[in-house]
Amino acid sequence: MPARRLFFDAGGRAPVTPRTADALRAGLADGWADPARLTAESRRSRALVDGAREAIAEALGVHRDNVHFTASVPVAIERVLTGVFTARRGRERIAVSTIERDLVLDTADFLAPEAVDRIDVDAAGHVAIEALTEVARHPATALLAIQHANHEIGTVQRLDQIAQITHSAGVPLVVDATASIGHIEAPERWDALVADPADWGAPAGLGIVALRPQTRWLPHWPEGSDPWAPGGVSVPLALAAAVALQERLENLEAESRRQHALIDRMRAGLAATEGVHLVGDAVERLPHLLTAAFMYLDGEPLVTRLDREGIAVGSGSACGKGTFEPSHVLAAMGALTHGNLRIGLHPGVTEDDVDRFLAVLPRVIEHVRQSMTA
């Protein structure tokens, strides 16, 4: 009997649990009507959306009126950056870290051509505080976009310190929390926040925007009945997103400790392998992510060979425009960009699964090295 497949590529997408699948089906059965209309069927749909928004808002620490659904994470990022930037009339610059996801970097470049300040990071992926302080205090800076945690290396930014700087400078802090919500406690200090339900195990197709009541934003797009979700919200996806997040939060502390231990085991096994370099902060990190760079090897054949062994992992950029595009995150940190493996665990991964991966990996590495020299 063949061994079951192992999915170690859960950074950004995770398997849907039975409970979340049940919620999706319930949303399809009871939430098919347009929530914006006045019929009984529509009121039922609207109640489901409101309940989902309430649950997500509670997890993020805001009122439900300050949580908005969008049709996707790209739309969420584009609209929140555009809205906050537009409201900051007279300030034409945007500040970002060099390891933000492509969506953030591309949107910033579009909104402020030739006026985007990229803040360097150290070898562990932490933003340079002195440079950030200087940029935040610049009178032309409209906003600062900084991730809560990196989607490739797992490094968690020191947002409390960063928020203190931006607050003192009067600059809105827009936080990309698409890699962290559902894995660690939500950040407390931010002015606008974006989250990704697919990353915490909900079906893809929904983005989340949260705003503090005092955060000013102005639409710079055609307005409709819902400026964040023109055409309406998918009721089944909203309900599934809320249930999936509740499921994660119910066991967050214990599962975080468990996954931290699994990643520590993997880090130890990889560190003992010749020519392997671990990337990112070993302590201030997400519990489920790990990236390792392999000298003299390409990531694509490693991924392909592991996939043949029944183990799914990632490589290249986690947010690039191509599957195996070199990672700008690793490049910004001064790490190897091509021969890397990116691992993302989900709650279904066991100790035996990790042991199997560590047992298989040396044989896969040797096979790839031999094929490259043949």
Short mmCIF file of C-alpha atoms in Angstrom, two decimals:
data_model
loop_
_atom_site.label_atom_id
_atom_site.label_comp_id
_atom_site.label_asym_id
_atom_site.label_seq_id
_atom_site.Cartn_x
_atom_site.Cartn_y
_atom_site.Cartn_z
CA MET A 1 0.00 0.00 0.00
CA PRO A 2 1.55 3.34 -1.05
CA ALA A 3 2.29 5.89 1.66
CA ARG A 4 -0.17 8.75 1.88
CA ARG A 5 0.80 12.04 0.30
CA LEU A 6 2.17 14.72 2.60
CA PHE A 7 1.25 18.35 1.95
CA PHE A 8 4.01 20.61 3.27
CA ASP A 9 3.14 23.60 1.09
CA ALA A 10 0.43 25.17 3.24
CA GLY A 11 1.80 28.71 3.21
CA GLY A 12 -1.07 30.65 1.62
CA ARG A 13 -3.38 27.70 1.05
CA ALA A 14 -4.30 24.96 3.51
CA PRO A 15 -6.53 21.89 3.28
CA VAL A 16 -10.19 22.56 4.06
CA THR A 17 -11.36 20.72 7.17
CA PRO A 18 -14.68 18.84 7.32
CA ARG A 19 -16.12 21.52 9.61
CA THR A 20 -15.26 24.28 7.16
CA ALA A 21 -16.61 22.23 4.25
CA ASP A 22 -19.87 21.83 6.17
CA ALA A 23 -20.03 25.60 6.63
CA LEU A 24 -19.49 26.11 2.91
CA ARG A 25 -22.33 23.73 2.12
CA ALA A 26 -24.56 25.49 4.65
CA GLY A 27 -23.78 28.79 2.99
CA LEU A 28 -24.72 27.37 -0.41
CA ALA A 29 -27.99 25.99 0.98
CA ASP A 30 -29.05 29.01 3.03
CA GLY A 31 -27.10 31.93 1.59
CA TRP A 32 -27.83 31.83 -2.11
CA ALA A 33 -30.10 34.91 -2.14
CA ASP A 34 -28.79 38.48 -2.63
CA PRO A 35 -28.11 39.90 0.86
CA ALA A 36 -28.88 43.42 -0.40
CA ARG A 37 -32.57 42.70 -1.12
CA LEU A 38 -35.55 42.70 1.22
CA THR A 39 -37.01 39.21 0.91
CA ALA A 40 -36.91 36.65 3.69
CA GLU A 41 -34.33 34.65 1.72
CA SER A 42 -32.17 37.76 1.37
CA ARG A 43 -32.46 38.58 5.07
CA ARG A 44 -31.24 35.05 5.84
CA SER A 45 -28.23 35.58 3.57
CA ARG A 46 -27.53 38.95 5.14
CA ALA A 47 -27.65 37.43 8.62
CA LEU A 48 -25.03 34.86 7.61
CA VAL A 49 -22.73 37.58 6.22
CA ASP A 50 -23.19 39.73 9.32
CA GLY A 51 -22.45 36.78 11.57
CA ALA A 52 -19.30 35.95 9.61
CA ARG A 53 -18.16 39.56 9.74
CA GLU A 54 -18.81 39.67 13.49
CA ALA A 55 -16.72 36.55 14.13
CA ILE A 56 -13.78 37.79 12.05
CA ALA A 57 -13.98 41.28 13.57
CA GLU A 58 -13.80 39.81 17.07
CA ALA A 59 -10.65 37.90 16.13
CA LEU A 60 -9.08 41.09 14.77
CA GLY A 61 -10.15 43.27 17.70
CA VAL A 62 -12.44 45.69 15.86
CA HIS A 63 -16.16 46.33 15.45
CA ARG A 64 -17.84 44.41 12.63
CA ASP A 65 -18.62 47.69 10.83
CA ASN A 66 -14.87 48.14 10.35
CA VAL A 67 -14.39 44.78 8.62
CA HIS A 68 -14.96 44.53 4.87
CA PHE A 69 -15.01 41.58 2.50
CA THR A 70 -13.49 41.77 -0.97
CA ALA A 71 -13.52 39.40 -3.92
CA SER A 72 -9.86 38.43 -3.41
CA VAL A 73 -6.70 39.28 -1.51
CA PRO A 74 -5.26 41.26 -4.46
CA VAL A 75 -8.39 43.42 -4.50
CA ALA A 76 -8.13 43.89 -0.72
CA ILE A 77 -4.52 45.04 -0.95
CA GLU A 78 -5.09 47.29 -3.94
CA ARG A 79 -8.14 48.97 -2.43
CA VAL A 80 -6.83 49.51 1.07
CA LEU A 81 -3.55 50.98 -0.16
CA THR A 82 -5.37 53.11 -2.74
CA GLY A 83 -7.99 54.30 -0.27
CA VAL A 84 -5.54 55.29 2.47
CA PHE A 85 -3.11 56.87 -0.02
CA THR A 86 -5.87 58.91 -1.68
CA ALA A 87 -7.01 60.27 1.68
CA ARG A 88 -3.48 61.57 2.36
CA ARG A 89 -3.67 64.36 -0.18
CA GLY A 90 -0.48 66.36 -0.46
CA ARG A 91 1.71 63.42 0.55
CA GLU A 92 2.98 61.57 -2.48
CA ARG A 93 5.40 58.95 -1.12
CA ILE A 94 4.77 55.37 0.08
CA ALA A 95 7.16 53.41 2.30
CA VAL A 96 7.42 49.61 2.21
CA SER A 97 9.91 47.00 3.32
CA THR A 98 11.96 45.21 0.68
CA ILE A 99 10.39 41.86 1.61
CA GLU A 100 6.72 42.76 1.17
CA ARG A 101 4.75 40.51 -1.15
CA ASP A 102 4.66 41.43 -4.84
CA LEU A 103 1.04 42.60 -4.56
CA VAL A 104 2.05 45.31 -2.09
CA LEU A 105 5.17 46.35 -3.98
CA ASP A 106 3.40 46.49 -7.35
CA THR A 107 0.46 48.47 -5.96
CA ALA A 108 2.79 50.94 -4.26
CA ASP A 109 4.72 51.44 -7.51
CA PHE A 110 1.46 52.00 -9.38
CA LEU A 111 0.12 54.54 -6.90
CA ALA A 112 3.38 56.43 -6.39
CA PRO A 113 5.62 56.01 -9.45
CA GLU A 114 9.25 56.78 -8.63
CA ALA A 115 8.15 57.71 -5.10
CA VAL A 116 8.30 54.42 -3.20
CA ASP A 117 10.84 54.17 -0.39
CA ARG A 118 12.02 50.59 0.14
CA ILE A 119 13.30 49.90 3.64
CA ASP A 120 16.02 47.27 3.96
CA VAL A 121 15.91 44.29 6.30
CA ASP A 122 18.62 42.46 8.21
CA ALA A 123 19.80 38.90 7.60
CA ALA A 124 16.93 37.52 9.70
CA GLY A 125 14.30 39.53 7.84
CA HIS A 126 13.61 42.26 10.40
CA VAL A 127 13.00 45.77 9.11
CA ALA A 128 15.78 48.28 9.76
CA ILE A 129 14.26 50.49 12.46
CA GLU A 130 16.52 53.52 11.96
CA ALA A 131 15.74 53.65 8.24
CA LEU A 132 12.05 53.13 8.94
CA THR A 133 12.05 55.98 11.45
CA GLU A 134 13.68 58.34 8.97
CA VAL A 135 11.19 57.49 6.24
CA ALA A 136 8.18 57.73 8.57
CA ARG A 137 9.20 61.24 9.64
CA HIS A 138 9.56 62.48 6.07
CA PRO A 139 6.84 65.10 5.43
CA ALA A 140 5.93 63.55 2.06
CA THR A 141 5.30 60.02 3.38
CA ALA A 142 1.62 59.14 2.98
CA LEU A 143 1.64 55.67 4.52
CA LEU A 144 3.87 52.82 5.63
CA ALA A 145 3.06 49.25 4.50
CA ILE A 146 4.69 46.55 6.63
CA GLN A 147 3.81 42.87 6.92
CA HIS A 148 3.02 41.26 10.25
CA ALA A 149 5.02 38.17 9.29
CA ASN A 150 6.74 37.09 6.13
CA HIS A 151 4.98 34.51 3.97
CA GLU A 152 8.21 32.76 2.94
CA ILE A 153 10.63 32.83 5.86
CA GLY A 154 8.14 33.25 8.72
CA THR A 155 9.95 36.14 10.43
CA VAL A 156 7.54 38.18 12.57
CA GLN A 157 8.07 41.94 12.48
CA ARG A 158 8.23 43.96 15.70
CA LEU A 159 5.01 45.79 14.99
CA ASP A 160 4.61 47.36 18.43
CA GLN A 161 7.86 49.25 17.98
CA ILE A 162 7.05 50.09 14.36
CA ALA A 163 3.54 51.30 15.26
CA GLN A 164 4.95 53.56 17.96
CA ILE A 165 7.14 55.22 15.34
CA THR A 166 4.37 55.64 12.77
CA HIS A 167 1.92 56.91 15.39
CA SER A 168 4.40 59.53 16.57
CA ALA A 169 4.97 60.58 12.96
CA GLY A 170 1.24 60.71 12.17
CA VAL A 171 1.63 58.19 9.34
CA PRO A 172 -0.94 55.37 8.84
CA LEU A 173 0.43 51.86 9.26
CA VAL A 174 -1.03 49.38 6.75
CA VAL A 175 -0.30 45.82 7.85
CA ASP A 176 -0.28 42.77 5.59
CA ALA A 177 -1.38 40.00 7.95
CA THR A 178 -2.16 37.50 5.20
CA ALA A 179 0.45 35.04 6.50
CA SER A 180 -0.17 35.33 10.23
CA ILE A 181 -3.87 35.42 11.15
CA GLY A 182 -4.95 31.96 12.29
CA HIS A 183 -1.37 30.98 13.16
CA ILE A 184 -0.44 33.46 15.92
CA GLU A 185 -2.31 36.15 17.83
CA ALA A 186 -3.52 38.99 15.63
CA PRO A 187 -1.42 42.17 15.88
CA GLU A 188 -2.81 44.93 18.08
CA ARG A 189 -1.12 47.98 16.56
CA TRP A 190 -2.19 48.95 13.04
CA ASP A 191 -4.39 51.45 11.18
CA ALA A 192 -5.44 49.19 8.31
CA LEU A 193 -5.00 45.44 7.94
CA VAL A 194 -5.41 42.83 5.21
CA ALA A 195 -6.04 39.13 5.91
CA ASP A 196 -6.36 36.02 3.74
CA PRO A 197 -8.93 33.37 4.73
CA ALA A 198 -7.33 30.78 2.41
CA ASP A 199 -4.19 30.91 4.55
CA TRP A 200 -6.13 29.75 7.62
CA GLY A 201 -7.88 26.92 5.79
CA ALA A 202 -10.90 28.52 4.13
CA PRO A 203 -11.68 28.15 0.43
CA ALA A 204 -9.89 30.73 -1.74
CA GLY A 205 -11.79 33.63 -3.26
CA LEU A 206 -12.19 36.12 -0.42
CA GLY A 207 -10.08 38.93 1.02
CA ILE A 208 -10.46 40.74 4.34
CA VAL A 209 -9.87 44.44 5.03
CA ALA A 210 -10.03 45.83 8.57
CA LEU A 211 -9.83 49.53 9.41
CA ARG A 212 -9.56 51.37 12.69
CA PRO A 213 -12.43 53.83 13.19
CA GLN A 214 -10.02 56.77 12.98
CA THR A 215 -8.34 55.60 9.77
CA ARG A 216 -9.21 57.93 6.90
CA TRP A 217 -9.65 56.50 3.40
CA LEU A 218 -11.22 57.72 0.19
CA PRO A 219 -12.33 55.55 -2.75
CA HIS A 220 -10.47 56.20 -5.96
CA TRP A 221 -12.55 53.83 -8.04
CA PRO A 222 -16.17 53.65 -9.28
CA GLU A 223 -18.40 53.57 -6.22
CA GLY A 224 -21.23 51.10 -5.79
CA SER A 225 -23.46 49.94 -2.98
CA ASP A 226 -20.40 48.32 -1.38
CA PRO A 227 -17.15 50.15 -2.22
CA TRP A 228 -15.08 47.15 -1.11
CA ALA A 229 -17.05 44.38 -2.82
CA PRO A 230 -18.82 45.67 -5.92
CA GLY A 231 -21.31 43.08 -7.03
CA GLY A 232 -21.69 41.72 -3.52
CA VAL A 233 -20.06 39.21 -1.21
CA SER A 234 -20.04 35.43 -1.60
CA VAL A 235 -22.12 34.32 1.39
CA PRO A 236 -20.80 30.72 1.38
CA LEU A 237 -17.18 31.89 1.29
CA ALA A 238 -17.75 34.43 4.07
CA LEU A 239 -19.38 31.81 6.28
CA ALA A 240 -16.64 29.25 5.58
CA ALA A 241 -13.95 31.84 6.31
CA ALA A 242 -15.45 32.65 9.70
CA VAL A 243 -15.87 29.00 10.68
CA ALA A 244 -12.35 28.10 9.56
CA LEU A 245 -10.91 30.96 11.60
CA GLN A 246 -12.93 29.99 14.68
CA GLU A 247 -11.67 26.43 14.32
CA ARG A 248 -8.07 27.62 14.20
CA LEU A 249 -8.47 30.00 17.14
CA GLU A 250 -10.09 27.39 19.40
CA ASN A 251 -6.80 25.48 19.53
CA LEU A 252 -4.38 28.25 18.60
CA GLU A 253 -1.97 28.10 21.54
CA ALA A 254 -1.60 24.33 21.64
CA GLU A 255 -1.35 23.97 17.87
CA SER A 256 1.18 26.78 17.67
CA ARG A 257 3.41 25.01 20.23
CA ARG A 258 3.03 21.72 18.38
CA GLN A 259 3.95 23.19 15.01
CA HIS A 260 6.84 25.16 16.52
CA ALA A 261 8.23 21.84 17.80
CA LEU A 262 7.78 20.18 14.39
CA ILE A 263 9.55 23.03 12.61
CA ASP A 264 12.33 22.97 15.23
CA ARG A 265 12.81 19.28 14.45
CA MET A 266 12.95 20.03 10.74
CA ARG A 267 15.35 22.91 11.27
CA ALA A 268 17.67 20.63 13.26
CA GLY A 269 17.54 17.93 10.61
CA LEU A 270 18.18 20.36 7.77
CA ALA A 271 20.95 22.19 9.63
CA ALA A 272 22.82 18.90 9.91
CA THR A 273 22.69 18.42 6.13
CA GLU A 274 25.75 19.53 4.17
CA GLY A 275 25.30 22.67 2.10
CA VAL A 276 21.97 23.70 3.65
CA HIS A 277 21.34 27.17 5.06
CA LEU A 278 18.25 28.01 7.11
CA VAL A 279 16.69 31.39 6.42
CA GLY A 280 14.80 33.71 8.75
CA ASP A 281 14.59 34.30 12.49
CA ALA A 282 14.73 31.04 14.43
CA VAL A 283 12.78 32.48 17.39
CA GLU A 284 10.60 35.41 16.28
CA ARG A 285 8.81 33.45 13.59
CA LEU A 286 5.54 31.91 12.55
CA PRO A 287 5.13 28.39 13.93
CA HIS A 288 4.44 26.64 10.64
CA LEU A 289 6.87 28.08 8.05
CA LEU A 290 10.44 27.20 7.14
CA THR A 291 12.69 28.04 4.20
CA ALA A 292 16.04 26.35 3.57
CA ALA A 293 18.53 27.25 0.85
CA PHE A 294 20.61 24.50 -0.78
CA MET A 295 23.99 25.36 -2.22
CA TYR A 296 24.66 24.20 -5.80
CA LEU A 297 21.11 22.89 -6.26
CA ASP A 298 18.05 24.28 -8.01
CA GLY A 299 14.71 24.34 -6.25
CA GLU A 300 12.65 23.00 -9.14
CA PRO A 301 14.22 19.50 -9.36
CA LEU A 302 14.09 19.22 -5.56
CA VAL A 303 10.37 19.99 -5.57
CA THR A 304 9.74 17.64 -8.48
CA ARG A 305 11.62 14.74 -6.94
CA LEU A 306 9.97 15.20 -3.54
CA ASP A 307 6.60 15.33 -5.26
CA ARG A 308 7.36 11.93 -6.84
CA GLU A 309 8.08 10.67 -3.34
CA GLY A 310 4.62 11.87 -2.28
CA ILE A 311 5.72 15.03 -0.46
CA ALA A 312 4.52 18.45 -1.63
CA VAL A 313 6.75 21.43 -0.83
CA GLY A 314 7.27 24.88 -2.35
CA SER A 315 10.20 26.70 -3.91
CA GLY A 316 11.03 29.99 -5.58
CA SER A 317 9.01 33.05 -4.68
CA ALA A 318 5.87 32.46 -2.61
CA CYS A 319 4.20 35.47 -4.22
CA GLY A 320 5.99 35.80 -7.56
CA LYS A 321 4.48 35.97 -11.02
CA GLY A 322 5.93 32.59 -11.92
CA THR A 323 6.05 29.32 -10.02
CA PHE A 324 9.84 29.13 -9.79
CA GLU A 325 10.66 32.81 -10.03
CA PRO A 326 13.65 33.61 -7.79
CA SER A 327 12.56 34.98 -4.43
CA HIS A 328 12.96 38.74 -4.00
CA VAL A 329 12.53 38.13 -0.25
CA LEU A 330 15.65 35.96 -0.07
CA ALA A 331 17.54 38.34 -2.36
CA ALA A 332 16.73 41.28 -0.07
CA MET A 333 18.15 39.32 2.86
CA GLY A 334 21.32 38.38 1.01
CA ALA A 335 20.40 34.67 0.96
CA LEU A 336 20.53 32.15 -1.88
CA THR A 337 17.55 32.68 -4.19
CA HIS A 338 17.39 29.61 -6.44
CA GLY A 339 18.09 26.40 -4.51
CA ASN A 340 15.49 26.76 -1.80
CA LEU A 341 12.68 24.70 -0.33
CA ARG A 342 9.73 26.40 1.32
CA ILE A 343 7.78 24.39 3.88
CA GLY A 344 4.37 25.28 5.29
CA LEU A 345 2.71 22.95 7.77
CA HIS A 346 -1.03 22.62 8.42
CA PRO A 347 -2.75 21.18 11.51
CA GLY A 348 -3.00 17.72 9.94
CA VAL A 349 0.78 17.21 9.78
CA THR A 350 2.10 14.71 12.34
CA GLU A 351 5.47 13.87 13.88
CA ASP A 352 5.61 10.73 11.73
CA ASP A 353 5.11 12.87 8.64
CA VAL A 354 8.05 15.06 9.60
CA ASP A 355 10.21 12.00 10.30
CA ARG A 356 9.35 10.61 6.89
CA PHE A 357 10.34 13.87 5.20
CA LEU A 358 13.67 14.00 7.02
CA ALA A 359 14.36 10.36 6.11
CA VAL A 360 13.56 10.87 2.43
CA LEU A 361 15.31 14.23 1.92
CA PRO A 362 18.98 13.04 1.90
CA ARG A 363 18.20 10.49 -0.80
CA VAL A 364 16.38 13.13 -2.86
CA ILE A 365 19.27 15.58 -2.52
CA GLU A 366 21.75 12.94 -3.64
CA HIS A 367 19.58 12.00 -6.61
CA VAL A 368 19.30 15.63 -7.72
CA ARG A 369 23.04 16.21 -7.35
CA GLN A 370 23.83 13.13 -9.41
CA SER A 371 21.38 14.14 -12.13
CA MET A 372 22.98 17.60 -12.31
CA THR A 373 26.48 16.16 -12.79
CA ALA A 374 25.45 13.39 -15.21
#
